[in-house]
XYZ file of C-alpha atoms in Angstrom:
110
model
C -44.857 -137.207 24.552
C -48.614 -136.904 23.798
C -49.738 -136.021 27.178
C -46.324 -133.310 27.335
C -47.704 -131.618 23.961
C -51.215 -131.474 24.861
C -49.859 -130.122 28.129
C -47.815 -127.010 26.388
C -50.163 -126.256 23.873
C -52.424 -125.595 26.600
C -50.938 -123.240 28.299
C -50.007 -121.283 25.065
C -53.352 -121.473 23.202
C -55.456 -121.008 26.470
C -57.435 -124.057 25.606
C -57.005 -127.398 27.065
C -56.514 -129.751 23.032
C -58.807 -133.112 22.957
C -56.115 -135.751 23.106
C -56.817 -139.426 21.960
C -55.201 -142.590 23.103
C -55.057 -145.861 22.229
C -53.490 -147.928 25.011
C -53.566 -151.213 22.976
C -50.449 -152.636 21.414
C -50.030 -152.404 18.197
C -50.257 -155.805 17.053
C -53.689 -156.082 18.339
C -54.857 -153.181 16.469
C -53.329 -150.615 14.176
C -55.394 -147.478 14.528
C -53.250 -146.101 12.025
C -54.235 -148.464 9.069
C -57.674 -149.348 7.534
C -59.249 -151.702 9.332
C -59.252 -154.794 7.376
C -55.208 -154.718 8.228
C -55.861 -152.840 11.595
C -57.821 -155.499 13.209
C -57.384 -158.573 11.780
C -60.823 -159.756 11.660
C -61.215 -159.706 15.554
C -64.009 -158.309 16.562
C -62.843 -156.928 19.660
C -60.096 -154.949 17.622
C -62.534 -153.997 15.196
C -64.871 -152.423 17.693
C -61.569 -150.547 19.700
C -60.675 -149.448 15.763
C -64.378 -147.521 15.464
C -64.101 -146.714 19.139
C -60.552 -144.345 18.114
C -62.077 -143.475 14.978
C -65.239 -142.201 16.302
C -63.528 -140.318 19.307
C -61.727 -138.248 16.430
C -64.938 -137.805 14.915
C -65.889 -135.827 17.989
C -63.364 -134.068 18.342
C -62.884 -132.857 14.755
C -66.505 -131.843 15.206
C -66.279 -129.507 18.407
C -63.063 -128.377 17.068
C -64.662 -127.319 13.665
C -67.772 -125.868 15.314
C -66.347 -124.164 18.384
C -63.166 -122.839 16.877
C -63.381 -122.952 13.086
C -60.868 -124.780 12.415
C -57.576 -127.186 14.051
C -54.725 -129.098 13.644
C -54.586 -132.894 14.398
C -51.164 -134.441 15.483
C -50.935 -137.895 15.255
C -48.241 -139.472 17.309
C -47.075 -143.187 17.870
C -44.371 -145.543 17.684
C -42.171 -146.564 15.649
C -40.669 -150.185 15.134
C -37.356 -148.889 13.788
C -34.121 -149.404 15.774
C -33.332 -145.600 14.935
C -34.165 -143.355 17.885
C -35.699 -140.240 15.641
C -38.568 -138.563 15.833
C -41.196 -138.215 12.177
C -43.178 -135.851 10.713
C -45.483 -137.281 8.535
C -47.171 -135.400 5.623
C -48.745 -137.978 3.884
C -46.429 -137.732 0.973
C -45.988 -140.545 -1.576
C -42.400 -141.519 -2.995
C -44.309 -140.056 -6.519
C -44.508 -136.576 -4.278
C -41.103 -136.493 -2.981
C -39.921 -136.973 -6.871
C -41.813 -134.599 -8.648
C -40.152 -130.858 -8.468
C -41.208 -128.323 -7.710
C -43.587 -129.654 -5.145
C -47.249 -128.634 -5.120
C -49.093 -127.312 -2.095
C -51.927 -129.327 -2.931
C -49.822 -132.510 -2.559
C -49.531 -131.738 1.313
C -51.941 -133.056 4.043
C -51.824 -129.297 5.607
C -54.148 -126.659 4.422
C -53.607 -123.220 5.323
């Protein structure tokens, strides 16, 4: 899906998007989490863990000093038996009670 996305946006921004893997399974490191939970303790997860983290680094950084600004997807599994597809805003349960909802509570900045 990651490698189809990267693939369209291409050919309708003109510019080929960075895109970031991480081929390892999950329960050897969560790229997703902080690394004390992310890796364990192992070393070797710990060192794939900064390895992601500074690849997005770099790629924020060209992003933000070639084009100004960008948008970062994040996309991965999930462990749920329900075949659906997230979007993720980073909102608490706190957010998603409180009405009206706040722009400022959203992980997208216009």
């Amino acid at each position: 899906m990651a490698v189809t996305l990267r693939d369209e946006l291409s050919v309708l921004l003109g510019e080929r998007p960075h895109l970031i893997l991480c081929h390892l399974n999950r329960r050897k490191v969560d790229v997703n989490r902080q690394i004390e939970v992310a890796a364990q303790h192992n070393p070797h997860a710990e060192q794939a863990w900064h390895d992601y983290h500074r690849f997005i680094g770099k790629a924020r950084a060209h992003v933000s000093r070639v084009m100004g600004r960008g948008i970062l997807f994040d996309i991965h599994g999930q462990s749920h038996p329900e075949k659906l597809i997230e979007l993720g805003y980073r909102l608490t349960v706190d957010h998603l009670n409180t009405f009206p909802l706040s722009h400022n509570c959203f992980s997208i900045s216009f």
